[in-house]
PDB file of C-alpha atoms in Angstrom:
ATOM      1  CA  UNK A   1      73.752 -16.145 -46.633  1.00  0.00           C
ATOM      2  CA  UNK A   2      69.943 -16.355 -47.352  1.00  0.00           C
ATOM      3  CA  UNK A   3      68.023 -13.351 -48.470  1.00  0.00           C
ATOM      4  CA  UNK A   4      64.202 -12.976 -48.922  1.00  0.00           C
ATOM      5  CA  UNK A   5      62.818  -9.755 -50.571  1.00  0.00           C
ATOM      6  CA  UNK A   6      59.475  -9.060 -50.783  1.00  0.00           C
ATOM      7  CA  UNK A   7      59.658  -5.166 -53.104  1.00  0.00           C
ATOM      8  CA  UNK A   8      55.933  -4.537 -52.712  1.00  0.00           C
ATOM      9  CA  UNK A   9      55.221  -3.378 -49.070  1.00  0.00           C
ATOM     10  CA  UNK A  10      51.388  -2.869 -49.362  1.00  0.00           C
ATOM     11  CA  UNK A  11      48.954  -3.626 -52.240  1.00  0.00           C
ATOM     12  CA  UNK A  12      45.135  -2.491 -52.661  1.00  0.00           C
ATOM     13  CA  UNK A  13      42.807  -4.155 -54.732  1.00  0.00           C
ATOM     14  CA  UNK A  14      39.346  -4.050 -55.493  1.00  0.00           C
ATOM     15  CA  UNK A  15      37.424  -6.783 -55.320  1.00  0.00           C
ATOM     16  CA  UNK A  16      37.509  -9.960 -57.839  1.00  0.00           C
ATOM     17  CA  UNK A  17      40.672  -8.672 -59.766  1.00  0.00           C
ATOM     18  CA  UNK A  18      43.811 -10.572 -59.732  1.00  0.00           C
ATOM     19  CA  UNK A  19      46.796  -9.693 -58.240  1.00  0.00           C
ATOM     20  CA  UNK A  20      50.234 -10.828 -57.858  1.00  0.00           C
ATOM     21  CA  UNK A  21      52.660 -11.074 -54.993  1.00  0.00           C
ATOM     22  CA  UNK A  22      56.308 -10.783 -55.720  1.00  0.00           C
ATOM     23  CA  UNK A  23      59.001 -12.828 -54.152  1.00  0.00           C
ATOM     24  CA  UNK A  24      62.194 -12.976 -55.004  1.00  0.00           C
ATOM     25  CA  UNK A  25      65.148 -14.844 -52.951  1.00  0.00           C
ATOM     26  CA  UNK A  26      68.723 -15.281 -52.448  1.00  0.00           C
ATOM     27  CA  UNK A  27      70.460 -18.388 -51.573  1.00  0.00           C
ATOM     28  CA  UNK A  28      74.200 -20.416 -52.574  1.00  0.00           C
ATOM     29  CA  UNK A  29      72.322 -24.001 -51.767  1.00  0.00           C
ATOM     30  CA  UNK A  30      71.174 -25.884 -54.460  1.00  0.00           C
ATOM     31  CA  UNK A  31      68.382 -27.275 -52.435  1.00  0.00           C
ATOM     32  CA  UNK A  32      66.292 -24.814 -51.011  1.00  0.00           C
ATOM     33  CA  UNK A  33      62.560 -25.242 -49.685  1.00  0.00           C
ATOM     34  CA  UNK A  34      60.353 -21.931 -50.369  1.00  0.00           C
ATOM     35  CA  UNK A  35      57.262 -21.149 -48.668  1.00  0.00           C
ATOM     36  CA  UNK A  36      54.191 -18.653 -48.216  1.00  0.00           C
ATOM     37  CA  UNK A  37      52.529 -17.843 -45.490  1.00  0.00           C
ATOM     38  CA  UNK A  38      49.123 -15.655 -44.401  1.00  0.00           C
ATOM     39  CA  UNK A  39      48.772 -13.678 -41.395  1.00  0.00           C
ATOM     40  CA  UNK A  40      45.580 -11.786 -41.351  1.00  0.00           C
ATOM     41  CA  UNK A  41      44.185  -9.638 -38.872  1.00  0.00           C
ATOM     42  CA  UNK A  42      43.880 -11.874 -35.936  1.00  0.00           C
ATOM     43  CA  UNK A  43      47.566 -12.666 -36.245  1.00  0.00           C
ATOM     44  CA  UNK A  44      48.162 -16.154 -36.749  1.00  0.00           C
ATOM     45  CA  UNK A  45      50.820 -17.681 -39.362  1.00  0.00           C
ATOM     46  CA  UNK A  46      48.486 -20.027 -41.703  1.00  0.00           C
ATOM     47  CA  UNK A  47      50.841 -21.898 -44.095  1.00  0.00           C
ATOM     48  CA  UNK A  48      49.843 -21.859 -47.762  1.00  0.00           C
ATOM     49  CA  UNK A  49      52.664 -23.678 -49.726  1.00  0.00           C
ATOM     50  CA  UNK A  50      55.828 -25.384 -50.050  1.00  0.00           C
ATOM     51  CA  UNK A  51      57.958 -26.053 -53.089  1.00  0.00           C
ATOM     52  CA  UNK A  52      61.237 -27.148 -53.298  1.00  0.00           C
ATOM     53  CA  UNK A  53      64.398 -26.377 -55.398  1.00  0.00           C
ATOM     54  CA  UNK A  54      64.194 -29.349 -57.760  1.00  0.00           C
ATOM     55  CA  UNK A  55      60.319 -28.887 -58.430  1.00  0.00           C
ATOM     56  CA  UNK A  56      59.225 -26.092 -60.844  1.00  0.00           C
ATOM     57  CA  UNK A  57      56.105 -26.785 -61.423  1.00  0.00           C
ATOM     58  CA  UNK A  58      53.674 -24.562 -61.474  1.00  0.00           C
ATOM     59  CA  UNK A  59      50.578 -24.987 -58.641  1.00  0.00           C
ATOM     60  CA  UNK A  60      47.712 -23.777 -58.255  1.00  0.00           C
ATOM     61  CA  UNK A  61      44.927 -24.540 -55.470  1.00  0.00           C
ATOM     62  CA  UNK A  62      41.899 -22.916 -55.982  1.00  0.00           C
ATOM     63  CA  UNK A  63      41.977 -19.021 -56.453  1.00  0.00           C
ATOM     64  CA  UNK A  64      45.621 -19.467 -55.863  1.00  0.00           C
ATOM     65  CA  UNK A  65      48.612 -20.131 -58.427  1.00  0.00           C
ATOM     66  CA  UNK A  66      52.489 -20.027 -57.966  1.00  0.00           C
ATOM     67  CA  UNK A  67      55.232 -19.334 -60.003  1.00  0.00           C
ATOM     68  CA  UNK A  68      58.341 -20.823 -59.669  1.00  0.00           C
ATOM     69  CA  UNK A  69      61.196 -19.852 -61.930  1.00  0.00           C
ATOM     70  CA  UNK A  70      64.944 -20.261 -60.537  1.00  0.00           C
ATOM     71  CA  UNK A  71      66.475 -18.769 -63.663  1.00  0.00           C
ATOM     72  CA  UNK A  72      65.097 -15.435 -62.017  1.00  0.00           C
ATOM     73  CA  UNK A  73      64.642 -16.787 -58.169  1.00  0.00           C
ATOM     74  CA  UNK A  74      61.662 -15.811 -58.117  1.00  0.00           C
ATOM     75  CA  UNK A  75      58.633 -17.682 -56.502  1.00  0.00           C
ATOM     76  CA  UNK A  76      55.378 -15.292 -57.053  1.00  0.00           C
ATOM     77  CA  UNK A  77      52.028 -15.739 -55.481  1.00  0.00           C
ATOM     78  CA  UNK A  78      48.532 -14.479 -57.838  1.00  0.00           C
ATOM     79  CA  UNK A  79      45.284 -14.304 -56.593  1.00  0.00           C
ATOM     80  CA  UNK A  80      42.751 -14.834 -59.065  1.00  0.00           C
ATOM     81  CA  UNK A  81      39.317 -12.900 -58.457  1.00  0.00           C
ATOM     82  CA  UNK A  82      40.786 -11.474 -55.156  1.00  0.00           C
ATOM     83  CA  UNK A  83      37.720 -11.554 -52.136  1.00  0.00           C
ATOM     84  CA  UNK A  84      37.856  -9.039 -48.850  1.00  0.00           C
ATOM     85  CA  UNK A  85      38.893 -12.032 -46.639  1.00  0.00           C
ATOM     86  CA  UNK A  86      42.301 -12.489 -48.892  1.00  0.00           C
ATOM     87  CA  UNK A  87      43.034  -9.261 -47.346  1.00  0.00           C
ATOM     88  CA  UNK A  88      46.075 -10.122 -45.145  1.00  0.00           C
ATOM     89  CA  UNK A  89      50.246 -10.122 -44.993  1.00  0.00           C
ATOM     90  CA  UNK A  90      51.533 -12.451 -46.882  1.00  0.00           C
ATOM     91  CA  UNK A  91      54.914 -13.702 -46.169  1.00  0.00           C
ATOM     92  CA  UNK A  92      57.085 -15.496 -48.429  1.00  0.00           C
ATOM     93  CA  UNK A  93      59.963 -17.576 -46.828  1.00  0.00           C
ATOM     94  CA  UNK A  94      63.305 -19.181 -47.626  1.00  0.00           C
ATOM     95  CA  UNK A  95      64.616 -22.981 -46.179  1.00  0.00           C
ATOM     96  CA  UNK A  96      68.042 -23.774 -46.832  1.00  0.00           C
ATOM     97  CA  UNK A  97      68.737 -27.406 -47.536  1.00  0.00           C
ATOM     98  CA  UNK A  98      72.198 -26.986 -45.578  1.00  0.00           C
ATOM     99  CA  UNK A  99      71.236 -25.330 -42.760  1.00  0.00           C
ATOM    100  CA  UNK A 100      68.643 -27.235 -40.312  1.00  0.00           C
ATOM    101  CA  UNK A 101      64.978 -26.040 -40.697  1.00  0.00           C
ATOM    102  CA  UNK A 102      65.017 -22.440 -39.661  1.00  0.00           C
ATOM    103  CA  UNK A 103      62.487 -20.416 -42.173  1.00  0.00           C
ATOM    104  CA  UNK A 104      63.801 -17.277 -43.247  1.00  0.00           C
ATOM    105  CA  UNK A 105      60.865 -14.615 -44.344  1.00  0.00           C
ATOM    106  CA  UNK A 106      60.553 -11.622 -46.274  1.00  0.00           C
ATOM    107  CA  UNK A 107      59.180  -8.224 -44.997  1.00  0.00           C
ATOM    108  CA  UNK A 108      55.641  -8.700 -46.071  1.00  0.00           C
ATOM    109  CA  UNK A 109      53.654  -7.554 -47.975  1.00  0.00           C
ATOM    110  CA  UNK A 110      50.273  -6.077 -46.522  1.00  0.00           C
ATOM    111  CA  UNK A 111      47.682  -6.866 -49.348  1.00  0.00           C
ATOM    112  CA  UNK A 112      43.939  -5.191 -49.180  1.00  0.00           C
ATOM    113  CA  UNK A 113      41.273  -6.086 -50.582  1.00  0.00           C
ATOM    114  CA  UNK A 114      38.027  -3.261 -50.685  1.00  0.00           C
ATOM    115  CA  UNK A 115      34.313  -4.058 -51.802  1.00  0.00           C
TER     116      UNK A 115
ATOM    117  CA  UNK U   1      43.960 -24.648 -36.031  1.00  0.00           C
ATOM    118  CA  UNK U   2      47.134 -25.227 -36.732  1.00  0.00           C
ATOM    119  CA  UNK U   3      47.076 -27.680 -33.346  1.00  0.00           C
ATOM    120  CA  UNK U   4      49.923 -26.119 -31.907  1.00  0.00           C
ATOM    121  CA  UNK U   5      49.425 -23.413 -28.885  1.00  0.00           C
ATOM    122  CA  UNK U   6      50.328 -21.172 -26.904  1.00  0.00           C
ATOM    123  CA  UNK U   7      50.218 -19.062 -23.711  1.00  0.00           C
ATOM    124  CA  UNK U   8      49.910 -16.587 -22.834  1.00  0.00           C
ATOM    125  CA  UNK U   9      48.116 -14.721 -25.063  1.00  0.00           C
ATOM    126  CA  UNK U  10      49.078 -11.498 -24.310  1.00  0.00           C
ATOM    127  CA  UNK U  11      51.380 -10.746 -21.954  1.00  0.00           C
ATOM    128  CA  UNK U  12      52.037  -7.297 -20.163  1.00  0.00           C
ATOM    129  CA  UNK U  13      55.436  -6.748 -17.763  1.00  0.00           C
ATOM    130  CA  UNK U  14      57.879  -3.333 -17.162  1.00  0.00           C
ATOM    131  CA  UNK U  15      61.228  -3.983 -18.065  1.00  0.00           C
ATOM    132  CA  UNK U  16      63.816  -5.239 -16.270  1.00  0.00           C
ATOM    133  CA  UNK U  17      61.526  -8.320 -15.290  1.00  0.00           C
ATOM    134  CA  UNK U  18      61.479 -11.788 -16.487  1.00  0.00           C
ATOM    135  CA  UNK U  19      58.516 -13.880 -18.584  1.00  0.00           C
ATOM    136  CA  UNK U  20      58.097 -17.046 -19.394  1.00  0.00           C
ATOM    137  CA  UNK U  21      56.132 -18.173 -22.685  1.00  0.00           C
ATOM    138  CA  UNK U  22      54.741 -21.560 -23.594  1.00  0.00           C
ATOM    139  CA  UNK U  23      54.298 -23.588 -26.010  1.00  0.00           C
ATOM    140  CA  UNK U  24      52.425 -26.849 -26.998  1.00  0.00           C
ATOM    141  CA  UNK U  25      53.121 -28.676 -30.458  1.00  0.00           C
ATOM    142  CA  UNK U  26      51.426 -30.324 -32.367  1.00  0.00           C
ATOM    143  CA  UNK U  27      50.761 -33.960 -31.571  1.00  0.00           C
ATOM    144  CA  UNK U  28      53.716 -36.228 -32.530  1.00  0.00           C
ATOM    145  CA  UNK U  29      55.446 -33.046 -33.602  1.00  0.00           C
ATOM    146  CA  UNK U  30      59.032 -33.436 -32.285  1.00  0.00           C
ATOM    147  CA  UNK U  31      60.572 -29.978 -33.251  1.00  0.00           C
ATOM    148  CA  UNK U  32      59.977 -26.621 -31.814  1.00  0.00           C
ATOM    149  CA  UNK U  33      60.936 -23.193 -33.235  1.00  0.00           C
ATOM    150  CA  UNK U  34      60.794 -20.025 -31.708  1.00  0.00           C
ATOM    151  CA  UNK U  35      60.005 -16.532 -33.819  1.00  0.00           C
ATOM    152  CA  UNK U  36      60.324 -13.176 -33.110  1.00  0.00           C
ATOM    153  CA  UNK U  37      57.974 -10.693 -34.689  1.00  0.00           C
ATOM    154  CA  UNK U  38      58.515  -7.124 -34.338  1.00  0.00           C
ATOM    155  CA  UNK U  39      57.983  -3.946 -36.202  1.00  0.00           C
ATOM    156  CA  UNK U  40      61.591  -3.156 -36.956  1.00  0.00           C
ATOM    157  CA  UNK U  41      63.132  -6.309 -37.428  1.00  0.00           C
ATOM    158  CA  UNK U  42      60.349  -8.037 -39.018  1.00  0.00           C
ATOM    159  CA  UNK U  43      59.598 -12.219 -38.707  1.00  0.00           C
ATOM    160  CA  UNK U  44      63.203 -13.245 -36.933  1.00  0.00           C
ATOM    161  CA  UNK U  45      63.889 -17.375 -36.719  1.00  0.00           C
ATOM    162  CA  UNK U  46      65.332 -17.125 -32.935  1.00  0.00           C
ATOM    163  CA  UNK U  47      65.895 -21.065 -31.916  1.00  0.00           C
ATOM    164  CA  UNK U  48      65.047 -24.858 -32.485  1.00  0.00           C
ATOM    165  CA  UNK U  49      64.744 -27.846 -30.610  1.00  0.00           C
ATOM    166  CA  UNK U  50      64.458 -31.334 -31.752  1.00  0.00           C
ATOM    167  CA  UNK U  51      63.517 -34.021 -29.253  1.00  0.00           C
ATOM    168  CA  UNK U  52      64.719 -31.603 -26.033  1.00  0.00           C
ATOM    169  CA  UNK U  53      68.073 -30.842 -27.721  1.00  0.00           C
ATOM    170  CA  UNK U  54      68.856 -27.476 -29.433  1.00  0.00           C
ATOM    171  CA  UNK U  55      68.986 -28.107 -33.215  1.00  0.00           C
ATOM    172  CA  UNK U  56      69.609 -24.520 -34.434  1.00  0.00           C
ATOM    173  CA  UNK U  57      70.024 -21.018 -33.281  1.00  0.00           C
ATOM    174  CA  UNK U  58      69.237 -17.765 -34.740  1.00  0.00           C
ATOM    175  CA  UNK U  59      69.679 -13.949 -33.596  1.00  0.00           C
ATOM    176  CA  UNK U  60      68.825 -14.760 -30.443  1.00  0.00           C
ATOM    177  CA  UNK U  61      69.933 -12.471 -27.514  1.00  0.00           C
ATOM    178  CA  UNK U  62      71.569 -13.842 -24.526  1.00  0.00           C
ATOM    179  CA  UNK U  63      68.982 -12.868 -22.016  1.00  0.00           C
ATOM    180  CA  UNK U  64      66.694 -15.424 -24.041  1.00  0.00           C
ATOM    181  CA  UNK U  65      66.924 -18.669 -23.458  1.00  0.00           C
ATOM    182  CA  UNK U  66      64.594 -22.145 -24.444  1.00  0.00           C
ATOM    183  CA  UNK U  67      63.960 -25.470 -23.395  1.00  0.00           C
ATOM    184  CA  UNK U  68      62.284 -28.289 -24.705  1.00  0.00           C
ATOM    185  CA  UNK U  69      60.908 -30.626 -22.181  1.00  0.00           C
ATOM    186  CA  UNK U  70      60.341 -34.582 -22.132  1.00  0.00           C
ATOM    187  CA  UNK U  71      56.895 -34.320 -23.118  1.00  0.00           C
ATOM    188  CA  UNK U  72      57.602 -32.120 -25.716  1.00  0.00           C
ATOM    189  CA  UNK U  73      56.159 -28.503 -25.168  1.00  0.00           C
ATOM    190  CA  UNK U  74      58.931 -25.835 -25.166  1.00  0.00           C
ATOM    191  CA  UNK U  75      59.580 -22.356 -22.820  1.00  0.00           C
ATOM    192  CA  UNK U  76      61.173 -19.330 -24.029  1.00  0.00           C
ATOM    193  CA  UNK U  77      62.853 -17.443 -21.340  1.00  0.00           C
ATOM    194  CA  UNK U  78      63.297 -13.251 -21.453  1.00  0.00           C
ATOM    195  CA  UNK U  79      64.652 -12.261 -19.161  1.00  0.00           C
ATOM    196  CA  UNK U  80      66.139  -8.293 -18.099  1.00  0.00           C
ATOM    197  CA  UNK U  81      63.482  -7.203 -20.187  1.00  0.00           C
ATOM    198  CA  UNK U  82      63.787  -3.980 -22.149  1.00  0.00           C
ATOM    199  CA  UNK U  83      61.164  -1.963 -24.352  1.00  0.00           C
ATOM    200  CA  UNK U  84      62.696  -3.135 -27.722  1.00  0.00           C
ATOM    201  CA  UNK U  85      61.374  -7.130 -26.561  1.00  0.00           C
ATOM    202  CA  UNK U  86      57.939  -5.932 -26.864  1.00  0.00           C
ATOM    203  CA  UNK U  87      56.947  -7.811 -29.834  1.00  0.00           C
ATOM    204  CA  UNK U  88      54.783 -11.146 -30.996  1.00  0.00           C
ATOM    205  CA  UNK U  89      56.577 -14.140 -30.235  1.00  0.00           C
ATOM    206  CA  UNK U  90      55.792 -17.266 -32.319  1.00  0.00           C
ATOM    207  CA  UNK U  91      56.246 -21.020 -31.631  1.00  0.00           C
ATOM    208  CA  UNK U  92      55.907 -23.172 -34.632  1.00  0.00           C
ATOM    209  CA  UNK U  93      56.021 -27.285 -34.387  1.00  0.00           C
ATOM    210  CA  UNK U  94      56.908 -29.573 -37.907  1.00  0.00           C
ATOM    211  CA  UNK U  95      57.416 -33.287 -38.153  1.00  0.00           C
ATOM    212  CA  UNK U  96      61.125 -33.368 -38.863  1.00  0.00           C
ATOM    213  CA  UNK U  97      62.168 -36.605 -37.745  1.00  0.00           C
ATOM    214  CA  UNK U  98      59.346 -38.615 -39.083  1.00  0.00           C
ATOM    215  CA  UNK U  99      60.355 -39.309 -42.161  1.00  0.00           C
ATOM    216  CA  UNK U 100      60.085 -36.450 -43.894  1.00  0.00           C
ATOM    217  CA  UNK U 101      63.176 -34.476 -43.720  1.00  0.00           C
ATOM    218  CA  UNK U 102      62.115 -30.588 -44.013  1.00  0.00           C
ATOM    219  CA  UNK U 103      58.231 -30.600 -43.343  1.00  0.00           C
ATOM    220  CA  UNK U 104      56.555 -27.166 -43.338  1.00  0.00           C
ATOM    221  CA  UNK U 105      56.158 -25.634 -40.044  1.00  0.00           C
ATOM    222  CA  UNK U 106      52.472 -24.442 -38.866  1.00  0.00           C
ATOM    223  CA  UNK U 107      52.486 -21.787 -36.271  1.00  0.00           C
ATOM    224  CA  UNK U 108      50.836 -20.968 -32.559  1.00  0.00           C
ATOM    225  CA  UNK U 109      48.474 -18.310 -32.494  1.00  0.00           C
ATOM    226  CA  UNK U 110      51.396 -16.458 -30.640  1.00  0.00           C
ATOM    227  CA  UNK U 111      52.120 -14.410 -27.563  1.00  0.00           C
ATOM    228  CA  UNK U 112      51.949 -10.572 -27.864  1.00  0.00           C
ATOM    229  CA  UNK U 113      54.457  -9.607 -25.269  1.00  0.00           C
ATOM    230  CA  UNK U 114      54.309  -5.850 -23.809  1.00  0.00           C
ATOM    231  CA  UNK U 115      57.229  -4.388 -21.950  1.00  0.00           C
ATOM    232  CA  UNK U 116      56.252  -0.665 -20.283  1.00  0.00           C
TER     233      UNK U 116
END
Protein backbone atom coordinates (compact mmCIF):
# COMPACT_ATOMS: atom_id res chain seq x y z
CA UNK A 1 0.00 0.00 0.00
CA UNK A 2 0.97 3.69 -0.69
CA UNK A 3 1.13 6.20 2.07
CA UNK A 4 1.65 10.02 1.82
CA UNK A 5 2.20 12.05 5.08
CA UNK A 6 2.36 15.47 5.13
CA UNK A 7 3.22 16.11 9.54
CA UNK A 8 2.86 19.88 9.26
CA UNK A 9 -0.91 20.77 8.94
CA UNK A 10 -0.58 24.63 8.76
CA UNK A 11 2.52 26.89 8.57
CA UNK A 12 2.76 30.87 9.01
CA UNK A 13 5.41 32.83 7.73
CA UNK A 14 6.30 36.25 7.41
CA UNK A 15 7.17 37.57 4.46
CA UNK A 16 10.60 36.87 2.42
CA UNK A 17 11.79 34.06 4.88
CA UNK A 18 12.21 30.59 3.74
CA UNK A 19 10.33 27.84 4.62
CA UNK A 20 10.15 24.23 4.12
CA UNK A 21 7.40 21.78 3.39
CA UNK A 22 7.77 18.27 4.62
CA UNK A 23 6.82 15.20 2.73
CA UNK A 24 7.49 12.06 3.51
CA UNK A 25 6.01 8.76 1.67
CA UNK A 26 5.47 5.16 1.80
CA UNK A 27 5.59 2.82 -1.02
CA UNK A 28 7.00 -1.24 -1.81
CA UNK A 29 7.56 -0.15 -5.75
CA UNK A 30 10.79 0.62 -6.78
CA UNK A 31 9.52 3.05 -9.30
CA UNK A 32 7.48 5.58 -7.93
CA UNK A 33 6.60 9.13 -9.51
CA UNK A 34 6.26 11.98 -6.66
CA UNK A 35 4.58 15.14 -7.13
CA UNK A 36 3.49 18.65 -5.59
CA UNK A 37 0.76 20.41 -6.11
CA UNK A 38 -0.80 24.18 -5.14
CA UNK A 39 -4.27 24.90 -4.42
CA UNK A 40 -4.76 28.41 -3.32
CA UNK A 41 -7.73 30.18 -2.46
CA UNK A 42 -9.72 29.99 -5.58
CA UNK A 43 -9.38 26.22 -5.48
CA UNK A 44 -7.76 24.93 -8.40
CA UNK A 45 -4.95 22.05 -8.39
CA UNK A 46 -1.82 23.88 -10.20
CA UNK A 47 0.91 21.22 -10.64
CA UNK A 48 4.41 22.25 -9.55
CA UNK A 49 6.70 19.14 -10.00
CA UNK A 50 7.39 15.69 -10.83
CA UNK A 51 10.34 13.51 -9.99
CA UNK A 52 10.71 10.08 -10.29
CA UNK A 53 12.24 7.16 -8.24
CA UNK A 54 15.47 6.78 -10.20
CA UNK A 55 16.18 10.68 -10.31
CA UNK A 56 17.57 12.35 -7.13
CA UNK A 57 18.53 15.27 -8.18
CA UNK A 58 17.97 18.10 -6.59
CA UNK A 59 15.64 21.01 -8.56
CA UNK A 60 15.04 24.06 -8.14
CA UNK A 61 12.85 26.60 -10.34
CA UNK A 62 12.96 29.90 -9.26
CA UNK A 63 12.09 30.63 -5.51
CA UNK A 64 11.46 26.96 -5.41
CA UNK A 65 13.92 23.93 -4.55
CA UNK A 66 13.22 20.15 -3.86
CA UNK A 67 14.74 17.63 -1.99
CA UNK A 68 14.74 14.28 -2.86
CA UNK A 69 16.37 11.71 -0.64
CA UNK A 70 14.98 7.94 -0.75
CA UNK A 71 17.32 6.78 1.99
CA UNK A 72 14.73 8.79 4.22
CA UNK A 73 11.60 8.92 1.57
CA UNK A 74 11.40 12.03 1.87
CA UNK A 75 10.69 14.60 -1.00
CA UNK A 76 10.60 18.28 0.75
CA UNK A 77 9.47 21.45 -0.86
CA UNK A 78 11.47 25.15 0.42
CA UNK A 79 10.43 28.35 -0.48
CA UNK A 80 13.08 30.75 -0.62
CA UNK A 81 12.06 34.50 0.28
CA UNK A 82 8.39 33.32 0.75
CA UNK A 83 5.77 36.27 -0.96
CA UNK A 84 1.82 36.61 0.26
CA UNK A 85 0.69 34.96 -3.04
CA UNK A 86 2.76 31.56 -2.03
CA UNK A 87 0.18 31.48 0.55
CA UNK A 88 -1.78 28.30 -0.39
CA UNK A 89 -2.17 24.22 0.37
CA UNK A 90 0.31 22.51 -0.87
CA UNK A 91 -0.14 18.93 -1.60
CA UNK A 92 2.46 16.47 -2.05
CA UNK A 93 1.49 13.21 -3.95
CA UNK A 94 2.58 9.62 -4.50
CA UNK A 95 2.42 7.54 -8.23
CA UNK A 96 3.10 4.03 -8.06
CA UNK A 97 4.94 2.62 -11.02
CA UNK A 98 2.75 -0.71 -10.63
CA UNK A 99 -0.40 0.54 -10.26
CA UNK A 100 -1.90 2.66 -13.35
CA UNK A 101 -1.72 6.50 -12.84
CA UNK A 102 -3.91 7.18 -9.88
CA UNK A 103 -2.08 10.10 -7.66
CA UNK A 104 -2.21 9.47 -4.15
CA UNK A 105 -1.90 12.90 -1.90
CA UNK A 106 -1.08 13.84 1.45
CA UNK A 107 -3.34 15.86 3.87
CA UNK A 108 -1.96 19.24 3.10
CA UNK A 109 -0.44 21.44 4.42
CA UNK A 110 -2.10 25.04 4.62
CA UNK A 111 0.97 27.44 4.35
CA UNK A 112 0.47 31.45 5.10
CA UNK A 113 2.25 33.89 4.23
CA UNK A 114 1.59 37.65 6.23
CA UNK A 115 3.13 41.13 5.15
CA UNK B 1 -5.33 27.30 -17.28
CA UNK B 2 -4.66 24.09 -16.95
CA UNK B 3 -7.01 23.60 -20.37
CA UNK B 4 -9.06 21.12 -18.87
CA UNK B 5 -12.78 22.12 -17.51
CA UNK B 6 -15.45 21.68 -15.95
CA UNK B 7 -19.16 22.18 -15.13
CA UNK B 8 -20.80 22.98 -13.21
CA UNK B 9 -19.22 25.14 -11.09
CA UNK B 10 -21.07 24.85 -8.19
CA UNK B 11 -23.68 22.72 -7.86
CA UNK B 12 -26.56 22.76 -5.17
CA UNK B 13 -29.21 19.52 -4.82
CA UNK B 14 -31.07 17.82 -1.41
CA UNK B 15 -30.20 14.42 -1.04
CA UNK B 16 -31.61 11.61 -2.31
CA UNK B 17 -31.36 13.21 -5.92
CA UNK B 18 -29.07 12.56 -8.71
CA UNK B 19 -26.21 15.06 -10.49
CA UNK B 20 -24.36 14.83 -13.21
CA UNK B 21 -20.77 16.56 -13.50
CA UNK B 22 -18.69 17.24 -16.58
CA UNK B 23 -15.71 17.29 -17.70
CA UNK B 24 -13.58 18.46 -20.73
CA UNK B 25 -9.75 17.45 -21.09
CA UNK B 26 -7.30 18.79 -22.28
CA UNK B 27 -6.78 18.69 -26.03
CA UNK B 28 -5.29 15.35 -27.20
CA UNK B 29 -5.46 14.32 -23.57
CA UNK B 30 -6.78 10.71 -23.68
CA UNK B 31 -7.13 9.92 -19.87
CA UNK B 32 -9.58 11.17 -17.39
CA UNK B 33 -9.45 10.95 -13.57
CA UNK B 34 -11.95 11.72 -11.21
CA UNK B 35 -11.09 13.23 -7.43
CA UNK B 36 -12.91 13.60 -4.53
CA UNK B 37 -12.12 16.42 -2.16
CA UNK B 38 -13.69 16.62 1.10
CA UNK B 39 -12.97 17.81 4.56
CA UNK B 40 -12.75 14.45 6.25
CA UNK B 41 -11.33 12.30 3.81
CA UNK B 42 -9.09 14.69 2.22
CA UNK B 43 -7.93 14.57 -1.87
CA UNK B 44 -9.47 10.81 -2.72
CA UNK B 45 -8.31 9.29 -6.45
CA UNK B 46 -12.04 7.89 -7.23
CA UNK B 47 -11.70 6.52 -11.09
CA UNK B 48 -9.84 6.58 -14.55
CA UNK B 49 -10.58 6.24 -18.00
CA UNK B 50 -8.31 5.82 -20.87
CA UNK B 51 -9.70 6.17 -24.38
CA UNK B 52 -13.61 5.45 -23.02
CA UNK B 53 -12.48 2.34 -21.09
CA UNK B 54 -12.05 2.28 -17.25
CA UNK B 55 -8.29 2.07 -16.52
CA UNK B 56 -8.39 2.20 -12.68
CA UNK B 57 -10.68 2.50 -9.77
CA UNK B 58 -10.36 3.95 -6.44
CA UNK B 59 -12.75 4.29 -3.24
CA UNK B 60 -15.39 4.92 -5.23
CA UNK B 61 -18.98 4.27 -3.91
CA UNK B 62 -21.42 2.36 -5.87
CA UNK B 63 -23.95 5.06 -6.34
CA UNK B 64 -21.05 6.80 -8.45
CA UNK B 65 -20.52 5.90 -11.58
CA UNK B 66 -18.28 7.49 -14.90
CA UNK B 67 -18.11 7.41 -18.43
CA UNK B 68 -15.83 8.49 -20.91
CA UNK B 69 -17.33 9.33 -24.19
CA UNK B 70 -16.01 9.08 -27.95
CA UNK B 71 -14.97 12.52 -28.05
CA UNK B 72 -13.31 12.31 -25.00
CA UNK B 73 -14.96 14.45 -22.14
CA UNK B 74 -16.03 12.28 -19.15
CA UNK B 75 -19.44 12.33 -16.63
CA UNK B 76 -19.42 11.40 -13.12
CA UNK B 77 -22.68 10.11 -11.98
CA UNK B 78 -24.01 10.54 -8.00
CA UNK B 79 -26.58 9.39 -7.61
CA UNK B 80 -29.00 8.73 -4.03
CA UNK B 81 -27.25 11.58 -2.84
CA UNK B 82 -26.51 11.96 0.86
CA UNK B 83 -24.97 14.97 2.95
CA UNK B 84 -21.50 13.26 3.32
CA UNK B 85 -21.16 13.73 -1.00
CA UNK B 86 -21.08 17.34 -0.47
CA UNK B 87 -17.59 17.96 -1.38
CA UNK B 88 -15.25 19.41 -4.47
CA UNK B 89 -15.06 17.03 -7.13
CA UNK B 90 -12.00 17.19 -9.44
CA UNK B 91 -11.41 15.97 -13.04
CA UNK B 92 -7.85 15.89 -14.06
CA UNK B 93 -6.70 14.94 -17.90
CA UNK B 94 -2.67 13.64 -18.62
CA UNK B 95 -1.22 12.39 -21.85
CA UNK B 96 -0.75 8.75 -20.96
CA UNK B 97 -0.77 7.06 -24.11
CA UNK B 98 1.33 9.42 -26.05
CA UNK B 99 4.40 8.33 -25.44
CA UNK B 100 5.08 9.20 -22.28
CA UNK B 101 4.07 6.57 -19.92
CA UNK B 102 3.10 8.41 -16.45
CA UNK B 103 2.70 12.20 -17.45
CA UNK B 104 1.64 14.54 -14.62
CA UNK B 105 -1.95 15.21 -14.42
CA UNK B 106 -3.24 19.05 -14.45
CA UNK B 107 -6.57 19.54 -12.89
CA UNK B 108 -10.24 21.28 -13.73
CA UNK B 109 -11.05 24.14 -11.78
CA UNK B 110 -13.59 21.64 -10.13
CA UNK B 111 -17.22 21.31 -9.16
CA UNK B 112 -18.22 22.27 -5.57
CA UNK B 113 -21.13 19.98 -5.08
CA UNK B 114 -23.76 20.87 -2.15
CA UNK B 115 -26.17 18.29 -0.87
CA UNK B 116 -28.93 19.99 1.79
Amino acid sequence: AQKVTQAQTEISVVEKEDVTLDCVYETRDTTYYLFWYKQPPSGELVFLIRRNSFDEQNEISGRYSWNFQKSTSSFNFTITASQVVDSAVYFCALMMGTSGSRLTFGEGTQLTVNP
Amino acid sequence: DSGVTQTPKHLITATGQRVTLRCSPRSGDLSVYWYQQSLDQGLQFLIQYYNGEERAKGNILERFSAQQFPDLHSELNLSSLELGDSALYFCASSGLGRGAAYNEQFFGPGTRLTVL
